[in-house]
Amino acid sequence: MTAPTGRRERKKAATRQKIADAALRLFLERGYEEVGIREVAAEADVAVTTLFAHFPSKEALVFARDRDFERGLVDAVAERAPHEPLVPALRREVLAMVRHCAVEGAAPVRRLVEGSTALRRHEESMLLRHADALAAAVADDLGLPRATTACRALARFVVDAHVLARGADDPEAAVGEIFPMIEAAWSAARHPGTTDQSATQPS
Amino acid sequence: MTAPTGRRERKKAATRQKIADAALRLFLERGYEEVGIREVAAEADVAVTTLFAHFPSKEALVFARDRDFERGLVDAVAERAPHEPLVPALRREVLAMVRHCAVEGAAPVRRLVEGSTALRRHEESMLLRHADALAAAVADDLGLPRATTACRALARFVVDAHVLARGADDPEAAVGEIFPMIEAAWSAARHPGTTDQSATQPS
DNA sequence: TTTGAAAAGCTAACCGTTAGCGCTACGGTC
DNA sequence: GACCGTAGCGCTAACGGTTAGCTTTTCAAA
């Protein structure tokens, strides 16, 4: 995981970490909106421009580990056991993510995100990027040159499941409720005409 | 539609319209990012504070008519023919929306939105609000006190269908591809245990 | 050691957005 | 018709996120 590269890259990673730590500490102490970028930079003993060299926006400071989520979804498809069906593998991964958000020290960060519309919006658009990546992974897994409509739909449904489960009273039960729906949808996409009661209406 | 109220409200509506028109004209002429708020206000012959009294943000200038979309979805559920099944009614509405975006003078505005990440993000979070409203309408239609997980899932799937169809090469065909999936998902939600191959994994 | 480049810094601004405050025109009341 | 409360609008000044332009430091390869 930690590539043992030269001192330069180590220092860069350390700076990035120092900034993320300082930001999270301040945000948790006093609230996201109440802390300015200039303050975060000062706390991390770094120039504002340096901060923006490591993070593209203030919101990104809170989601420093978002790449892991995307990789998790993509890997759940690409590196699952041979011949394991697609949707159950995704279900396992989403369940793991939901649990990860519930336990651990993640609860305060969750509250932070829910408390700011800017952060909620940022998270949503992150998840949409993840859906695109997942769609591509699914298409690749099926040997398709590019993501079809069905692949994209599946990917968005899975991301929806993640979001809805997080917001539900009982997240794990919600996963258990949504994934049969996704299973049915995916099944319908692969075996068309079975349960389709509606037809294209030309007028 | 147009309530014939006093001069005061007429003037207010006129000001709002003048601002929206000026904004759209400038944005289409020179691009969204290239036009500043102060410029829009000047073009509409209005103070910046007045502009923000009518629109909550710069992005909102482009989506002056977003309420109609939300109402369309909710009405598609609440005011459909008696005993008409839910999902086909939603399908009709989404199809109408997709067509509305494709034809008419809506194409330049579409390009405008696709060309700016700020606008795309704003639209996505609008659509999420619409999904919440739709979920509530579905729950109400079923006589439920509040939206269940399945209602929320259906609502998000429908909004996903809208977004995916818009971005597809053949939007109408995409609707025809996704809605059978939604139909199957909704069917699975209402008749559980039929096609569920995965179970909750306790560990 | 020299050198090229990546990383970090500083200053000064741009731009969306808001606060504070004053003015005017409208709508209901006497 | 005079009166008053307030909604709509304006101005100025600022705040906070973000970027451009340019210099300085730090590392690595030659």
Coordinates of C-alpha atoms (C1' of nucleotides) in Angstrom, one line a residue:
Chain A
M1 CA 0.0 0.0 0.0
T2 CA 2.7 2.5 1.0
A3 CA 5.1 2.7 -1.9
P4 CA 8.6 3.2 -0.4
T5 CA 9.6 5.9 -2.7
G6 CA 12.0 8.8 -2.2
R7 CA 12.0 11.4 0.5
R8 CA 10.3 13.8 -1.9
E9 CA 7.1 11.9 -2.3
R10 CA 7.1 10.9 1.4
K11 CA 7.2 14.6 2.4
K12 CA 4.5 15.4 -0.1
A13 CA 2.3 12.6 1.4
A14 CA 3.1 13.9 4.9
T15 CA 2.1 17.4 4.0
R16 CA -1.2 16.1 2.5
Q17 CA -1.8 14.1 5.7
K18 CA -1.0 17.0 7.9
I19 CA -3.5 19.2 6.1
A20 CA -6.3 16.6 6.2
D21 CA -5.7 16.0 9.9
A22 CA -5.7 19.7 10.7
A23 CA -8.8 20.2 8.7
L24 CA -10.8 17.4 10.2
R25 CA -9.7 18.3 13.7
L26 CA -10.9 21.9 13.3
F27 CA -14.1 20.9 11.5
L28 CA -15.0 18.5 14.2
E29 CA -14.2 21.0 16.9
R30 CA -16.1 24.0 15.6
G31 CA -18.2 22.9 12.6
Y32 CA -17.5 22.9 8.9
E33 CA -18.9 26.3 8.0
E34 CA -17.3 28.0 11.0
V35 CA -13.8 27.2 9.9
G36 CA -12.2 29.0 7.0
I37 CA -9.6 27.8 4.5
R38 CA -7.1 30.3 5.8
E39 CA -7.5 28.9 9.3
V40 CA -7.0 25.3 8.2
A41 CA -3.9 26.3 6.3
A42 CA -2.5 28.1 9.3
E43 CA -3.3 25.2 11.6
A44 CA -1.4 22.9 9.2
D45 CA 1.4 25.4 9.0
V46 CA 1.1 25.6 5.3
A47 CA 0.3 28.2 2.7
V48 CA -3.2 28.4 1.2
T49 CA -1.9 27.7 -2.2
T50 CA -0.2 24.6 -1.0
L51 CA -3.5 23.4 0.5
F52 CA -5.2 23.8 -2.9
A53 CA -2.3 22.0 -4.5
H54 CA -3.2 18.9 -2.5
F55 CA -7.0 19.2 -2.4
P56 CA -9.2 20.7 -5.2
S57 CA -11.7 22.3 -2.8
K58 CA -12.6 22.8 0.8
E59 CA -15.1 20.0 0.7
A60 CA -12.5 17.6 -0.6
L61 CA -10.7 18.0 2.7
V62 CA -13.4 15.9 4.4
F63 CA -13.4 13.2 1.8
A64 CA -9.7 12.6 1.6
R65 CA -10.3 8.8 1.4
D66 CA -13.0 8.8 -1.3
R67 CA -10.8 6.9 -3.7
D68 CA -11.0 3.9 -1.5
F69 CA -14.7 3.7 -1.9
E70 CA -14.5 3.8 -5.7
R71 CA -11.8 1.1 -5.7
G72 CA -13.9 -1.0 -3.4
L73 CA -16.8 -1.0 -5.7
V74 CA -14.7 -1.6 -8.8
D75 CA -12.8 -4.4 -7.2
A76 CA -15.9 -6.0 -5.9
V77 CA -16.7 -6.6 -9.5
A78 CA -13.3 -7.2 -11.1
E79 CA -11.7 -9.3 -8.4
R80 CA -14.5 -11.4 -7.1
A81 CA -14.3 -15.2 -7.0
P82 CA -14.6 -16.7 -10.4
H83 CA -18.1 -17.5 -11.5
E84 CA -19.5 -15.6 -8.5
P85 CA -22.6 -13.8 -9.7
L86 CA -22.4 -10.0 -10.0
V87 CA -25.1 -8.6 -7.9
P88 CA -24.4 -10.6 -4.7
A89 CA -20.8 -9.5 -4.8
L90 CA -22.0 -5.9 -5.0
R91 CA -24.3 -6.5 -2.2
R92 CA -21.5 -7.8 0.0
E93 CA -19.5 -4.7 -0.8
V94 CA -22.3 -2.2 -0.1
L95 CA -23.0 -4.0 3.1
A96 CA -19.4 -3.7 4.1
M97 CA -19.4 0.0 3.3
V98 CA -22.6 0.6 5.2
R99 CA -21.1 -1.1 8.2
H100 CA -17.9 0.7 7.9
C101 CA -19.8 4.0 8.1
A102 CA -21.9 2.9 11.1
V103 CA -19.1 1.6 13.3
E104 CA -15.6 2.9 13.9
G105 CA -14.9 6.5 14.5
A106 CA -16.8 7.4 11.4
A107 CA -19.9 8.6 13.1
P108 CA -18.7 12.1 13.9
V109 CA -17.6 12.6 10.3
R110 CA -21.0 11.4 9.1
R111 CA -22.7 13.9 11.3
L112 CA -20.4 16.6 9.9
V113 CA -21.4 15.7 6.3
E114 CA -25.1 15.5 7.1
G115 CA -24.9 18.9 8.8
S116 CA -23.7 20.8 5.8
T117 CA -25.5 21.1 2.5
A118 CA -22.2 21.8 0.7
L119 CA -20.8 18.6 2.0
R120 CA -23.9 16.6 1.2
R121 CA -23.8 17.9 -2.4
H122 CA -20.2 17.1 -2.8
E123 CA -20.7 13.6 -1.5
E124 CA -23.5 13.0 -4.0
S125 CA -21.5 14.1 -6.9
M126 CA -18.6 11.9 -5.7
L127 CA -21.0 8.9 -5.6
L128 CA -22.1 9.7 -9.2
R129 CA -18.5 9.5 -10.3
H130 CA -18.3 6.2 -8.5
A131 CA -21.3 5.0 -10.4
D132 CA -19.7 5.8 -13.6
A133 CA -16.6 3.9 -12.6
L134 CA -18.7 1.0 -11.5
A135 CA -20.6 1.0 -14.8
A136 CA -17.4 0.8 -16.7
A137 CA -16.2 -2.1 -14.5
V138 CA -19.4 -4.0 -15.0
A139 CA -19.2 -3.5 -18.8
D140 CA -15.6 -4.7 -18.7
D141 CA -16.6 -7.7 -16.7
L142 CA -19.2 -8.6 -19.3
G143 CA -16.7 -8.2 -22.1
L144 CA -18.6 -5.1 -23.5
P145 CA -16.6 -2.4 -25.3
R146 CA -18.4 0.3 -23.4
A147 CA -21.0 0.7 -20.7
T148 CA -24.5 0.1 -22.0
T149 CA -27.6 1.6 -20.6
A150 CA -28.3 -1.4 -18.4
C151 CA -24.8 -1.3 -17.0
R152 CA -25.2 2.3 -16.1
A153 CA -28.6 1.7 -14.6
L154 CA -27.3 -1.1 -12.4
A155 CA -24.4 1.0 -11.2
R156 CA -26.7 3.9 -10.2
F157 CA -29.1 1.5 -8.5
V158 CA -26.2 0.2 -6.4
V159 CA -25.1 3.6 -5.5
D160 CA -28.7 4.5 -4.6
A161 CA -28.7 1.4 -2.4
H162 CA -25.7 2.7 -0.6
V163 CA -27.2 6.2 0.0
L164 CA -30.6 4.9 1.0
A165 CA -29.2 2.3 3.4
R166 CA -27.1 5.0 5.1
G167 CA -30.1 7.2 5.7
A168 CA -32.4 4.4 6.8
D169 CA -33.2 3.6 10.4
D170 CA -31.8 0.1 10.1
P171 CA -29.2 0.3 7.4
E172 CA -28.5 -3.4 7.1
A173 CA -32.2 -4.2 6.7
A174 CA -32.4 -1.6 4.0
V175 CA -29.7 -3.3 2.1
G176 CA -31.6 -6.5 2.5
E177 CA -34.7 -4.8 1.1
I178 CA -33.1 -3.0 -1.9
F179 CA -30.9 -5.6 -3.2
P180 CA -33.6 -8.0 -4.2
M181 CA -35.0 -5.2 -6.2
I182 CA -31.7 -4.7 -7.9
E183 CA -31.4 -8.4 -8.5
A184 CA -34.8 -8.4 -10.2
A185 CA -33.9 -5.3 -12.2
W186 CA -30.7 -6.8 -13.4
S187 CA -32.4 -10.1 -14.2
A188 CA -35.0 -8.3 -16.2
A189 CA -32.2 -6.5 -18.1
R190 CA -30.5 -9.8 -19.1
H191 CA -33.7 -11.7 -19.9
P192 CA -35.9 -9.1 -21.6
G193 CA -39.6 -9.5 -22.3
T194 CA -40.3 -11.7 -19.3
T195 CA -42.0 -9.2 -17.0
D196 CA -42.4 -6.2 -19.2
Q197 CA -45.9 -4.9 -19.1
S198 CA -45.4 -1.5 -20.7
A199 CA -44.5 -0.7 -24.3
T200 CA -43.1 2.3 -26.0
Q201 CA -45.8 4.7 -26.8
P202 CA -45.1 6.5 -30.0
S203 CA -47.5 9.4 -29.5
Chain B
M1 CA -51.6 29.7 -14.2
T2 CA -51.0 33.5 -14.1
A3 CA -52.8 34.8 -11.0
P4 CA -54.0 38.3 -11.8
T5 CA -52.9 39.9 -8.5
G6 CA -52.0 43.4 -7.7
R7 CA -49.5 45.6 -9.4
R8 CA -46.9 44.8 -6.7
E9 CA -46.7 41.1 -7.5
R10 CA -46.9 41.8 -11.2
K11 CA -43.8 44.0 -10.9
K12 CA -42.0 41.4 -8.8
A13 CA -42.7 38.7 -11.4
A14 CA -41.6 41.0 -14.2
T15 CA -38.3 41.8 -12.4
R16 CA -37.7 38.1 -11.9
Q17 CA -38.4 37.4 -15.5
K18 CA -36.2 40.2 -16.7
I19 CA -33.4 38.8 -14.6
A20 CA -33.8 35.3 -15.9
D21 CA -34.0 36.4 -19.5
A22 CA -30.9 38.6 -19.2
A23 CA -29.0 35.8 -17.5
L24 CA -29.9 33.2 -20.1
R25 CA -29.2 35.5 -23.0
L26 CA -25.7 36.3 -21.6
F27 CA -25.0 32.7 -20.7
L28 CA -25.9 31.4 -24.1
E29 CA -23.9 34.2 -25.8
R30 CA -20.7 33.9 -24.0
G31 CA -20.8 30.8 -21.7
Y32 CA -21.8 30.3 -18.1
E33 CA -18.5 30.7 -16.5
E34 CA -17.5 33.7 -18.6
V35 CA -20.4 35.8 -17.3
G36 CA -20.4 37.2 -13.8
I37 CA -23.3 37.9 -11.5
R38 CA -22.5 41.6 -11.5
E39 CA -22.8 41.6 -15.3
V40 CA -26.1 39.8 -15.3
A41 CA -27.5 42.3 -12.8
A42 CA -26.3 45.2 -14.9
E43 CA -27.8 43.7 -18.0
A44 CA -31.1 43.3 -16.2
D45 CA -30.7 46.8 -14.9
V46 CA -31.0 45.6 -11.3
A47 CA -28.9 45.6 -8.2
V48 CA -26.9 42.4 -7.3
T49 CA -28.8 42.2 -4.0
T50 CA -32.1 42.3 -5.9
L51 CA -30.9 39.4 -8.1
F52 CA -30.2 37.3 -5.1
A53 CA -33.6 38.2 -3.6
H54 CA -35.2 36.4 -6.6
F55 CA -32.7 33.6 -7.1
P56 CA -30.8 31.8 -4.4
S57 CA -27.7 31.2 -6.4
K58 CA -26.1 31.8 -9.8
E59 CA -26.9 28.3 -10.9
A60 CA -30.6 28.8 -10.1
L61 CA -30.8 31.4 -12.8
V62 CA -30.5 28.6 -15.4
F63 CA -33.1 26.4 -13.7
A64 CA -35.9 28.9 -13.3
R65 CA -38.5 26.4 -14.3
D66 CA -37.4 23.4 -12.1
R67 CA -40.5 23.4 -10.0
D68 CA -42.5 22.2 -13.1
F69 CA -40.4 19.0 -13.2
E70 CA -41.0 18.1 -9.6
R71 CA -44.8 18.8 -10.0
G72 CA -44.8 16.7 -13.2
L73 CA -43.4 13.6 -11.4
V74 CA -45.7 14.0 -8.3
D75 CA -48.8 14.6 -10.4
A76 CA -47.9 11.6 -12.6
V77 CA -48.5 9.5 -9.4
A78 CA -51.2 11.5 -7.7
E79 CA -53.4 12.4 -10.6
R80 CA -53.2 9.4 -12.9
A81 CA -56.3 7.6 -14.1
P82 CA -57.9 5.5 -11.4
H83 CA -56.5 2.0 -11.1
E84 CA -53.7 2.8 -13.6
P85 CA -50.6 1.0 -12.4
L86 CA -47.9 3.1 -10.9
V87 CA -44.8 2.4 -12.9
P88 CA -46.3 2.8 -16.4
A89 CA -47.6 6.2 -15.4
L90 CA -44.1 7.2 -14.3
R91 CA -42.7 5.8 -17.5
R92 CA -45.0 8.0 -19.5
E93 CA -44.0 11.1 -17.5
V94 CA -40.3 10.4 -17.8
L95 CA -40.7 9.8 -21.5
A96 CA -42.5 13.1 -21.8
M97 CA -39.7 14.9 -19.9
V98 CA -37.0 13.3 -22.1
R99 CA -38.8 14.4 -25.2
H100 CA -39.3 17.8 -23.8
C101 CA -35.6 18.1 -23.3
A102 CA -34.8 16.8 -26.8
V103 CA -37.1 18.9 -28.9
E104 CA -38.1 22.6 -28.5
G105 CA -35.5 25.3 -27.9
A106 CA -34.2 23.3 -25.0
A107 CA -31.1 22.0 -26.8
P108 CA -28.9 25.1 -26.3
V109 CA -29.7 25.2 -22.6
R110 CA -28.9 21.5 -22.3
R111 CA -25.5 22.2 -23.9
L112 CA -25.0 25.0 -21.4
V113 CA -25.7 22.7 -18.5
E114 CA -23.5 19.9 -19.8
G115 CA -20.7 22.4 -20.3
S116 CA -20.4 23.4 -16.7
T117 CA -19.7 21.2 -13.8
A118 CA -21.3 23.6 -11.4
L119 CA -24.5 23.4 -13.4
R120 CA -24.4 19.7 -13.6
R121 CA -23.9 19.4 -9.9
H122 CA -26.8 21.8 -9.2
E123 CA -29.1 19.8 -11.5
E124 CA -28.2 16.5 -9.8
S125 CA -29.1 17.9 -6.4
M126 CA -32.3 19.3 -7.8
L127 CA -33.2 15.8 -9.1
L128 CA -32.5 14.3 -5.7
R129 CA -35.0 16.7 -4.2
H130 CA -37.4 15.6 -6.8
A131 CA -36.8 12.0 -5.9
D132 CA -37.6 12.8 -2.3
A133 CA -40.8 14.4 -3.4
L134 CA -41.7 11.5 -5.6
A135 CA -41.0 9.0 -2.8
A136 CA -43.4 10.9 -0.6
A137 CA -46.0 10.9 -3.4
V138 CA -45.7 7.2 -3.9
A139 CA -46.0 6.5 -0.2
D140 CA -49.1 8.7 -0.1
D141 CA -50.5 6.9 -3.0
L142 CA -50.1 3.6 -1.2
G143 CA -51.6 4.9 1.9
L144 CA -48.4 4.7 3.9
P145 CA -47.7 7.2 6.7
R146 CA -44.2 7.9 5.4
A147 CA -41.9 6.8 2.6
T148 CA -40.5 3.3 3.1
T149 CA -37.2 2.2 1.8
A150 CA -38.8 0.6 -1.2
C151 CA -40.6 3.8 -2.1
R152 CA -37.4 5.8 -1.9
A153 CA -35.6 3.2 -4.0
L154 CA -38.3 3.4 -6.7
A155 CA -38.2 7.2 -6.7
R156 CA -34.4 7.2 -7.1
F157 CA -34.5 4.6 -9.8
V158 CA -37.0 6.7 -11.8
V159 CA -34.8 9.8 -11.5
D160 CA -31.9 7.7 -12.6
A161 CA -33.9 6.6 -15.6
H162 CA -34.4 10.3 -16.5
V163 CA -30.8 11.1 -16.2
L164 CA -29.5 8.1 -18.0
A165 CA -32.0 8.5 -20.8
R166 CA -31.0 12.1 -21.3
G167 CA -27.4 11.1 -21.7
A168 CA -28.0 8.1 -23.9
D169 CA -27.5 8.1 -27.7
D170 CA -31.2 7.2 -28.2
P171 CA -33.0 8.6 -25.2
E172 CA -36.4 7.0 -25.9
A173 CA -34.8 3.6 -26.4
A174 CA -33.0 4.0 -23.1
V175 CA -36.4 4.6 -21.4
G176 CA -37.7 1.5 -23.0
E177 CA -34.7 -0.4 -21.7
I178 CA -34.6 0.9 -18.1
F179 CA -38.3 0.9 -17.2
P180 CA -38.6 -2.9 -17.5
M181 CA -35.8 -3.1 -15.0
I182 CA -37.7 -0.7 -12.7
E183 CA -40.9 -2.6 -13.2
A184 CA -39.1 -5.8 -12.1
A185 CA -37.6 -4.1 -9.1
W186 CA -40.9 -2.7 -8.0
S187 CA -42.6 -6.0 -8.5
A188 CA -39.9 -7.7 -6.4
A189 CA -40.4 -5.1 -3.7
R190 CA -44.1 -5.9 -3.5
H191 CA -43.8 -9.7 -3.8
P192 CA -40.7 -10.5 -1.8
G193 CA -39.0 -13.8 -1.8
T194 CA -39.8 -14.6 -5.5
T195 CA -36.4 -14.0 -7.1
D196 CA -34.2 -13.3 -4.1
Q197 CA -31.1 -15.4 -4.4
S198 CA -29.0 -13.5 -1.8
A199 CA -29.4 -13.5 1.9
T200 CA -28.2 -11.2 4.7
Q201 CA -24.7 -12.4 5.8
P202 CA -24.3 -11.9 9.5
S203 CA -20.5 -12.0 9.6
Chain C
dT1 C1' 28.4 20.4 -8.2
dT2 C1' 25.5 21.7 -11.3
dT3 C1' 21.0 21.7 -12.9
dG4 C1' 16.1 20.9 -13.8
dA5 C1' 11.9 20.3 -11.8
dA6 C1' 8.6 19.5 -8.3
dA7 C1' 6.9 21.4 -4.0
dA8 C1' 5.9 25.2 -1.2
dG9 C1' 5.4 30.1 -0.4
dC10 C1' 3.6 35.1 -0.8
dT11 C1' 0.8 38.7 -2.7
dA12 C1' -3.0 40.2 -4.8
dA13 C1' -6.8 39.7 -6.8
dC14 C1' -11.5 37.6 -8.8
dC15 C1' -16.1 36.0 -8.0
dG16 C1' -20.3 34.4 -5.6
dT17 C1' -22.7 35.7 -1.7
dT18 C1' -24.3 38.2 2.4
dA19 C1' -25.0 41.9 6.0
dG20 C1' -26.4 46.4 7.2
dC21 C1' -28.9 50.1 6.2
dG22 C1' -31.8 53.5 3.6
dC23 C1' -35.2 54.6 0.2
dT24 C1' -39.5 54.3 -2.5
dA25 C1' -43.8 52.5 -4.0
dC26 C1' -47.6 49.8 -3.1
dG27 C1' -51.8 48.0 -0.4
dG28 C1' -54.8 48.0 3.3
dT29 C1' -56.9 51.1 7.1
dC30 C1' -58.9 55.0 9.2
Chain D
dG1 C1' -57.9 61.3 0.8
dA2 C1' -54.3 61.0 4.4
dC3 C1' -51.5 57.4 6.9
dC4 C1' -48.7 53.7 8.0
dG5 C1' -46.6 49.1 7.6
dT6 C1' -44.0 46.6 4.6
dA7 C1' -42.3 44.5 0.4
dG8 C1' -39.3 45.4 -3.2
dC9 C1' -35.2 47.4 -4.5
dG10 C1' -30.8 49.9 -4.1
dC11 C1' -25.9 51.0 -2.4
dT12 C1' -21.7 50.0 -0.1
dA13 C1' -18.7 47.0 2.0
dA14 C1' -17.2 43.1 3.2
dC15 C1' -16.4 37.8 3.8
dG16 C1' -14.8 33.3 2.2
dG17 C1' -13.4 30.0 -1.4
dT18 C1' -10.4 29.9 -5.2
dT19 C1' -6.8 31.2 -8.7
dA20 C1' -2.9 33.6 -11.2
dG21 C1' 1.7 35.2 -11.2
dC22 C1' 6.0 34.9 -9.5
dT23 C1' 9.8 33.6 -6.2
dT24 C1' 12.1 30.5 -3.1
dT25 C1' 13.3 26.0 -1.3
dT26 C1' 14.2 21.1 -1.7
dC27 C1' 15.2 17.0 -3.8
dA28 C1' 17.3 13.9 -7.4
dA29 C1' 19.8 12.9 -11.3
dA30 C1' 23.8 13.9 -14.2

